[in-house]
Tab-separated table of C-alpha atoms in Angstrom:
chain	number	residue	atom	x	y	z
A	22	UNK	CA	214.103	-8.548	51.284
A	23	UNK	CA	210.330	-9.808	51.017
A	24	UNK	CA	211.105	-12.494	48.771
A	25	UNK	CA	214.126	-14.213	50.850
A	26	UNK	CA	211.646	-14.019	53.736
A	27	UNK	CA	209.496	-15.945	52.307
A	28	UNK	CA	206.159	-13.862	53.108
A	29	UNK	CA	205.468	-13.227	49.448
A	30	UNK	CA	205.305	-16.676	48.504
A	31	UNK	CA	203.124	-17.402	51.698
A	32	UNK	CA	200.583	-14.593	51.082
A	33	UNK	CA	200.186	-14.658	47.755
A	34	UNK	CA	200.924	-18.648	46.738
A	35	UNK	CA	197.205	-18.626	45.240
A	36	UNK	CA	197.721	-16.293	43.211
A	37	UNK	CA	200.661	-17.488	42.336
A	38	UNK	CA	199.868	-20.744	41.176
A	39	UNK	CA	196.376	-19.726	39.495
A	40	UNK	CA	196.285	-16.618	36.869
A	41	UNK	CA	192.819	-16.281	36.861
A	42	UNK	CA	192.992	-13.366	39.264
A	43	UNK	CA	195.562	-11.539	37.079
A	44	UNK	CA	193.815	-12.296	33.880
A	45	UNK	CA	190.512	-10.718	35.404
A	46	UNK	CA	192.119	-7.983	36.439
A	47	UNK	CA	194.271	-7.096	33.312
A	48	UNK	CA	190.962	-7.715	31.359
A	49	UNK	CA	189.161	-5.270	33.629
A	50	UNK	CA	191.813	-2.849	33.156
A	51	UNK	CA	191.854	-2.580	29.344
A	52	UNK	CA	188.248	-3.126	28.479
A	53	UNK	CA	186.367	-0.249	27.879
A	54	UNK	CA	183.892	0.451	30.830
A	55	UNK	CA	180.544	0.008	28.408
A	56	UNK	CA	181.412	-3.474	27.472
A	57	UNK	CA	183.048	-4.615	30.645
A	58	UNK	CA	179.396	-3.183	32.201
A	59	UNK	CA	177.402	-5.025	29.225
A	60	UNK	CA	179.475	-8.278	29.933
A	61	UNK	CA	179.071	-8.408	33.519
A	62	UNK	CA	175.009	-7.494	33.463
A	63	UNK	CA	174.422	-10.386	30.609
A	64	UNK	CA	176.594	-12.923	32.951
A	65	UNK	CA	174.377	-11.700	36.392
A	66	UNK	CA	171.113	-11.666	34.394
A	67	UNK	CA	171.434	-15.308	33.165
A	68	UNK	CA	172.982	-16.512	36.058
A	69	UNK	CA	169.840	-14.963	37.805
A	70	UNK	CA	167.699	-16.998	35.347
A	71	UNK	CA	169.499	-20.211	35.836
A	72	UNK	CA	168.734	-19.473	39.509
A	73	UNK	CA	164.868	-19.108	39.312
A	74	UNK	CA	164.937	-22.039	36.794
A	75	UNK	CA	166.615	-23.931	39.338
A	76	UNK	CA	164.775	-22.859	42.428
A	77	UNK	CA	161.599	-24.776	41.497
A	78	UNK	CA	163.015	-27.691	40.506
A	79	UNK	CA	165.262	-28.178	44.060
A	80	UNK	CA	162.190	-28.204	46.120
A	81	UNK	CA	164.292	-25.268	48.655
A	82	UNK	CA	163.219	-26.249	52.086
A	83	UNK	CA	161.987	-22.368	52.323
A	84	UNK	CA	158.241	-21.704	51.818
A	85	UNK	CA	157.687	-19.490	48.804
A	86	UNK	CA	153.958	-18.105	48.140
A	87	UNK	CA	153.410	-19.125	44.189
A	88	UNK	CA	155.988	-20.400	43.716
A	89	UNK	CA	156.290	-21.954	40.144
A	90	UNK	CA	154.554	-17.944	39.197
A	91	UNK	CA	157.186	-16.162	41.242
A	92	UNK	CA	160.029	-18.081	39.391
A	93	UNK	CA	158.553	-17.495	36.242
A	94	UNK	CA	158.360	-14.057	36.570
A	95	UNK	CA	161.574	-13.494	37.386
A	96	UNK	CA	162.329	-15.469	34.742
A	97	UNK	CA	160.392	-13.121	32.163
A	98	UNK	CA	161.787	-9.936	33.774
A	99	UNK	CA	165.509	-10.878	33.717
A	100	UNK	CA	164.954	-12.297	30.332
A	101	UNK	CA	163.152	-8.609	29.249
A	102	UNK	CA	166.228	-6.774	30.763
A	103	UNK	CA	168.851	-9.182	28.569
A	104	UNK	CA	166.784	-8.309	25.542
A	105	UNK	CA	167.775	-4.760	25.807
A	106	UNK	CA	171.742	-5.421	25.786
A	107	UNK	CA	173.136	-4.852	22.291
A	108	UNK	CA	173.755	-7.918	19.891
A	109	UNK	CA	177.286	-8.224	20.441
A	110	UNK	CA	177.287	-8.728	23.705
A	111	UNK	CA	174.609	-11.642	23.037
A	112	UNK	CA	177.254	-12.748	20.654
A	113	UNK	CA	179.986	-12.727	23.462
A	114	UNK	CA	178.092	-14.786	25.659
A	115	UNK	CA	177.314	-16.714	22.961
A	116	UNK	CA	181.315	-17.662	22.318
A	117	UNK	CA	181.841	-17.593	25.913
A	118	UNK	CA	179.468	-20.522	26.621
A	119	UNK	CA	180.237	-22.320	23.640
A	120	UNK	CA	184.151	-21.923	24.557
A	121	UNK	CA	182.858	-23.293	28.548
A	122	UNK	CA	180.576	-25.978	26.729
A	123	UNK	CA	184.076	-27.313	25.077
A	124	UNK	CA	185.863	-27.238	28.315
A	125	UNK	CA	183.944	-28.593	30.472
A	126	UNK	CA	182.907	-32.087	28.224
A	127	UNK	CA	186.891	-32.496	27.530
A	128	UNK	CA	187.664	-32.052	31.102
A	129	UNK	CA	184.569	-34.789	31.825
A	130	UNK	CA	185.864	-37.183	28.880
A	131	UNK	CA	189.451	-36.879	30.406
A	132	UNK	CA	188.403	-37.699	34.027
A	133	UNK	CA	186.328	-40.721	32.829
A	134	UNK	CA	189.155	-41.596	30.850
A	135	UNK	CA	191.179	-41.650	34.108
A	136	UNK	CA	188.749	-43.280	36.321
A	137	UNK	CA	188.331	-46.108	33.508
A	138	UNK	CA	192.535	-46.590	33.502
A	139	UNK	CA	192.376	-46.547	37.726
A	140	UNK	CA	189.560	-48.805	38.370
A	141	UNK	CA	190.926	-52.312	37.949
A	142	UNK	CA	188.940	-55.111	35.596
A	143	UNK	CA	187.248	-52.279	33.731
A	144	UNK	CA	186.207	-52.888	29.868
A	145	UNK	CA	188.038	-50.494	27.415
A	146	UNK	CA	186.154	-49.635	24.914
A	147	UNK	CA	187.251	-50.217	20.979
A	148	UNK	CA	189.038	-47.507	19.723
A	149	UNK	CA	187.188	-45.168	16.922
């Protein structure tokens, strides 16, 4: 009865259409709860680190007292926290980044690829 409605497809057509949400949460469900909490606290921690890296650099329009030293410490302390996770989970995050790395250039040489076939007049260049 909910599917010939039509409210099914209507609420849920994200999800639908894009696994990523199922994935997550079958991963979540068979992962045992030390390395699921060792994955997720590596991810935060660098992300946290990319963050102050960043923060510096971007000129925020917010007033910070010190701040190249107050980025650099937090630097230092997220990095001392990572330090304590165990080597495979540096590993993982290791193969996980390497694995985005990949993705990301072949979905950059693909959409230069395209914008080079749209744009009219444009120079191909020789074949390898």
């Amino acid at each position: 009865m909910i599917r010939e409605s039509g409210w099914f497809e209507t609420c849920f057509r994200d999800d639908l259409e894009n696994p990523i949400g199922a994935v997550t949460a079958l991963t979540a469900g068979l992962l045992p709860i030390d390395i699921l909490g060792e994955r997720v606290s590596i991810g935060t921690l660098l992300a946290l680190v990319v963050i102050c890296a960043a923060v510096p650099v971007l000129r925020c329009p917010f007033r910070v007292p010190a701040l190249p030293a107050a980025a650099g410490l937090g630097i230092l302390s997220r990095l001392g926290l990572m330090r304590g996770l165990p080597a495979d989970t540096w590993l993982r995050l290791g193969a996980w980044l390497a694995l985005g790395l990949v993705l990301s250039a072949d979905s950059g040489r693909r959409a230069a690829r395209r914008h080079r076939l749209a744009t009219p007049g444009s120079v191909q260049a020789p074949a390898p």
